[in-house]
């Protein structure tokens, strides 16, 4: 087994007496059952609550001392997120995107495929953002402080997830090359470093921005984020407000305007860009050395930033707020043509310079660093450890797999990483009472183990209404999971049987094509008939249709009922034929023959002759078979009623035989 | 289909019902109720559809539905019907039938009346003895409910006990019920039978039984033509819509295969739209569950 990567966190189960230290547990699909196993004394006893009056505490049954033994079973769940209401939107919408991605795979190739994958990635991100908005709204409107803090934590987790995803999209999915890479990274930083937004808004909305105390901070922010136009706009305000600095502003403005930036289209090659940039850099250098900005420290530091002076940039740490912002600013002003593979060096040094050894790297920093180093597996691994839910890694890995970036890195339990993560995520969904329907699609798209997992999980969904059972059955039938269909129908049939709903039970067993169960239920019907003398659930038995053939007993039940119907309609000869057929074709169980013969009695006693000679002989043979079959002991045990029945039958059969021989022997009309 | 407005509600909605407009009103209803299922915490919610001012050119609504109020409901919502402008009857999977009242002045919902374990299996007193109540239909003040226990209950709003109960009306599960006339109801069950019950008669037997031949496909929903009382449509589990003429024969008049569902787990439930504007043509509309 592998070593664990991190110390497993300690969790105290509330309600369990941890001092007792006797717990047993059992793993479930996504949760654990825990219960205490220390019981007091022999067979467990309880100490009665102490009374107000002094006296010895009483002990109830059993000897020895004891403590109240807990009779609770605790369900311990790791994944709380699945139950958060606001995250359901995330699960549902990402499910839609996931399924769409799997299905659209085949058609596209080449550039359009990449564009499509980038679009999918953007869709995922917009879902995360939407969820963040909702969560933020919920946090703002929550009155309970615990709830408020829970929501706020969720918001920050979601925002971190979006940050990581965005970076992965730039580096892996879009695989931006040198040039556009910088543009994308700048966008990324602008989108995610929002701590400064309030300040920016404040300054811009004030009446006289250039007089605002934070004015230069805002200009710095714009420069650090490469937002040259906005910086120039503010500078012009400063120029108009402060004529003394007009020339300086103009020069700085000019420099900013001329700054060469990579373009997204292929309009210039990298070498061209580098040349231009070199010239521009030298120009900035000249202005700085000439002392043009000497009188204004703010503008001087801005010029230094433009020159890519790391110390100057580092001075603005509070405005940068994060090391990756520092990294991107550095790249913008030192190496705008940075290649993807070179990122790792700059990333490492940026983090070291920025953090400066004061604080250690947080999990988020580790993940981002792994991304800059293009260690995809490391990114996924770190995310799995840091996040409490498989949602993020499952979807990200699936997307990266579609980009053909993951080698088929077979894990030693057989499936590849993408499948493993999807299976874990979907299993987590199945433990939710409502989201299980989403899990089905995820299993469908796991080629190796998905079906097996689905088969095991779908049988264990609690079915409290028939409607839910029918939904589950539909899912099974669509995937030809016949075993599961049978199993679920059996469960429903048993439930119905227990509730005395014989008709429902029979209906379910017919659907499951379960002959054994149908036989069982038919026996129950027949037993009820023998006890009550009439059939219950006639509407069911009368309308069995072709499903009657499922089991012999069921066929017998249907035919027997038909016999009663024919008798009721006074179609005696047909009824007689049917009755005989039931016995001679051995459709009727032997135990029922006596009843059938007794039913034949009224037919034999009718005025008109119903049974022919042949039929009478058959009946007699059946009776003899029946009585011969009984052992002597049984014959002794037979009470008077039984023997009388047999005698009456014999008499009736003989009489009928006599009449019918005469009738058949008589020539018609003579 | 333009102008489709979707709102994510974070719960699986089993039923949605428009509130019936007041008798003399000409405009379409502006308010609907939804019931959820398969949640640990199911809810009945009332939504309003946009402001009246933002009705578009063709009378369509614009903007998302807004939640007015909601209330917790015990068990899955199996079926719902508006009893009148303010009260809504809800059938639960625990076997309870509840009337909720929507107080429009302060936009709250409250439980007005409840018949506990109206549907139950053998032992009513047992903790899990309730049977799901699968269908409810109202004709103010009468309420008829059917359930998985094969029982038909007749209630009257504001009366504590059931007016009448037909035990063992059906040996299998009754899925839906509708009024044919004020004195006749029609039920469908899970072995593909339609039964008509005449309420004036005291005996507990259906007056007529219809069924499809061949496979006994469970029938899930039933509704009557708004103007022609003898035409009835039923939706089956295999996605087949059957039209029946009650007066003639015991066979359906026509069968329409209404399912070309893309998504894998849709059961088609078909309910007829009571289209006030086009009386001669009824429009089956698909409610996706």
PDB file of N, CA, C and O in Angstrom, chain A residues 594 630 634-648:
ATOM      1  N   UNK A 594     -58.844 -32.478  -4.948  1.00  0.00           N
ATOM      2  CA  UNK A 594     -60.052 -32.757  -4.182  1.00  0.00           C
ATOM      3  C   UNK A 594     -61.043 -31.627  -4.360  1.00  0.00           C
ATOM      4  O   UNK A 594     -62.234 -31.850  -4.567  1.00  0.00           O
ATOM      5  N   UNK A 630     -53.098 -41.832  -1.344  1.00  0.00           N
ATOM      6  CA  UNK A 630     -53.020 -41.627   0.098  1.00  0.00           C
ATOM      7  C   UNK A 630     -52.558 -42.904   0.770  1.00  0.00           C
ATOM      8  O   UNK A 630     -52.991 -43.979   0.454  1.00  0.00           O
ATOM      9  N   UNK A 634     -52.893 -42.055   6.340  1.00  0.00           N
ATOM     10  CA  UNK A 634     -53.660 -40.866   6.021  1.00  0.00           C
ATOM     11  C   UNK A 634     -55.147 -41.184   5.976  1.00  0.00           C
ATOM     12  O   UNK A 634     -55.989 -40.401   6.383  1.00  0.00           O
ATOM     13  N   UNK A 635     -55.428 -42.382   5.475  1.00  0.00           N
ATOM     14  CA  UNK A 635     -56.833 -42.735   5.377  1.00  0.00           C
ATOM     15  C   UNK A 635     -57.480 -42.815   6.745  1.00  0.00           C
ATOM     16  O   UNK A 635     -58.620 -42.411   6.939  1.00  0.00           O
ATOM     17  N   UNK A 636     -56.708 -43.287   7.729  1.00  0.00           N
ATOM     18  CA  UNK A 636     -57.239 -43.337   9.080  1.00  0.00           C
ATOM     19  C   UNK A 636     -57.466 -41.948   9.631  1.00  0.00           C
ATOM     20  O   UNK A 636     -58.410 -41.695  10.359  1.00  0.00           O
ATOM     21  N   UNK A 637     -56.569 -41.044   9.260  1.00  0.00           N
ATOM     22  CA  UNK A 637     -56.664 -39.697   9.816  1.00  0.00           C
ATOM     23  C   UNK A 637     -57.780 -38.898   9.178  1.00  0.00           C
ATOM     24  O   UNK A 637     -58.269 -37.932   9.725  1.00  0.00           O
ATOM     25  N   UNK A 638     -58.170 -39.324   7.993  1.00  0.00           N
ATOM     26  CA  UNK A 638     -59.233 -38.578   7.328  1.00  0.00           C
ATOM     27  C   UNK A 638     -60.469 -38.565   8.178  1.00  0.00           C
ATOM     28  O   UNK A 638     -60.927 -39.592   8.654  1.00  0.00           O
ATOM     29  N   UNK A 639     -61.014 -37.384   8.326  1.00  0.00           N
ATOM     30  CA  UNK A 639     -62.222 -37.347   9.149  1.00  0.00           C
ATOM     31  C   UNK A 639     -63.437 -37.703   8.309  1.00  0.00           C
ATOM     32  O   UNK A 639     -63.345 -37.967   7.119  1.00  0.00           O
ATOM     33  N   UNK A 640     -64.551 -37.679   8.977  1.00  0.00           N
ATOM     34  CA  UNK A 640     -65.775 -38.120   8.327  1.00  0.00           C
ATOM     35  C   UNK A 640     -66.089 -37.321   7.077  1.00  0.00           C
ATOM     36  O   UNK A 640     -66.570 -37.858   6.081  1.00  0.00           O
ATOM     37  N   UNK A 641     -65.823 -36.051   7.158  1.00  0.00           N
ATOM     38  CA  UNK A 641     -66.165 -35.192   6.023  1.00  0.00           C
ATOM     39  C   UNK A 641     -65.430 -35.652   4.777  1.00  0.00           C
ATOM     40  O   UNK A 641     -66.021 -35.758   3.689  1.00  0.00           O
ATOM     41  N   UNK A 642     -64.186 -35.968   4.969  1.00  0.00           N
ATOM     42  CA  UNK A 642     -63.394 -36.390   3.817  1.00  0.00           C
ATOM     43  C   UNK A 642     -63.955 -37.664   3.211  1.00  0.00           C
ATOM     44  O   UNK A 642     -64.157 -37.786   2.007  1.00  0.00           O
ATOM     45  N   UNK A 643     -64.187 -38.641   4.074  1.00  0.00           N
ATOM     46  CA  UNK A 643     -64.664 -39.917   3.556  1.00  0.00           C
ATOM     47  C   UNK A 643     -66.042 -39.761   2.929  1.00  0.00           C
ATOM     48  O   UNK A 643     -66.353 -40.359   1.900  1.00  0.00           O
ATOM     49  N   UNK A 644     -66.827 -38.893   3.517  1.00  0.00           N
ATOM     50  CA  UNK A 644     -68.155 -38.690   2.952  1.00  0.00           C
ATOM     51  C   UNK A 644     -68.061 -38.062   1.581  1.00  0.00           C
ATOM     52  O   UNK A 644     -68.787 -38.417   0.656  1.00  0.00           O
ATOM     53  N   UNK A 645     -67.146 -37.129   1.468  1.00  0.00           N
ATOM     54  CA  UNK A 645     -66.947 -36.474   0.167  1.00  0.00           C
ATOM     55  C   UNK A 645     -66.593 -37.498  -0.888  1.00  0.00           C
ATOM     56  O   UNK A 645     -67.149 -37.490  -1.989  1.00  0.00           O
ATOM     57  N   UNK A 646     -65.665 -38.359  -0.540  1.00  0.00           N
ATOM     58  CA  UNK A 646     -65.229 -39.358  -1.522  1.00  0.00           C
ATOM     59  C   UNK A 646     -66.391 -40.254  -1.898  1.00  0.00           C
ATOM     60  O   UNK A 646     -66.605 -40.589  -3.070  1.00  0.00           O
ATOM     61  N   UNK A 647     -67.158 -40.630  -0.895  1.00  0.00           N
ATOM     62  CA  UNK A 647     -68.279 -41.519  -1.190  1.00  0.00           C
ATOM     63  C   UNK A 647     -69.312 -40.854  -2.067  1.00  0.00           C
ATOM     64  O   UNK A 647     -69.817 -41.449  -3.019  1.00  0.00           O
ATOM     65  N   UNK A 648     -69.601 -39.589  -1.752  1.00  0.00           N
ATOM     66  CA  UNK A 648     -70.580 -38.867  -2.556  1.00  0.00           C
ATOM     67  C   UNK A 648     -70.109 -38.747  -3.995  1.00  0.00           C
ATOM     68  O   UNK A 648     -70.883 -38.879  -4.941  1.00  0.00           O
TER      69      UNK A 648
END
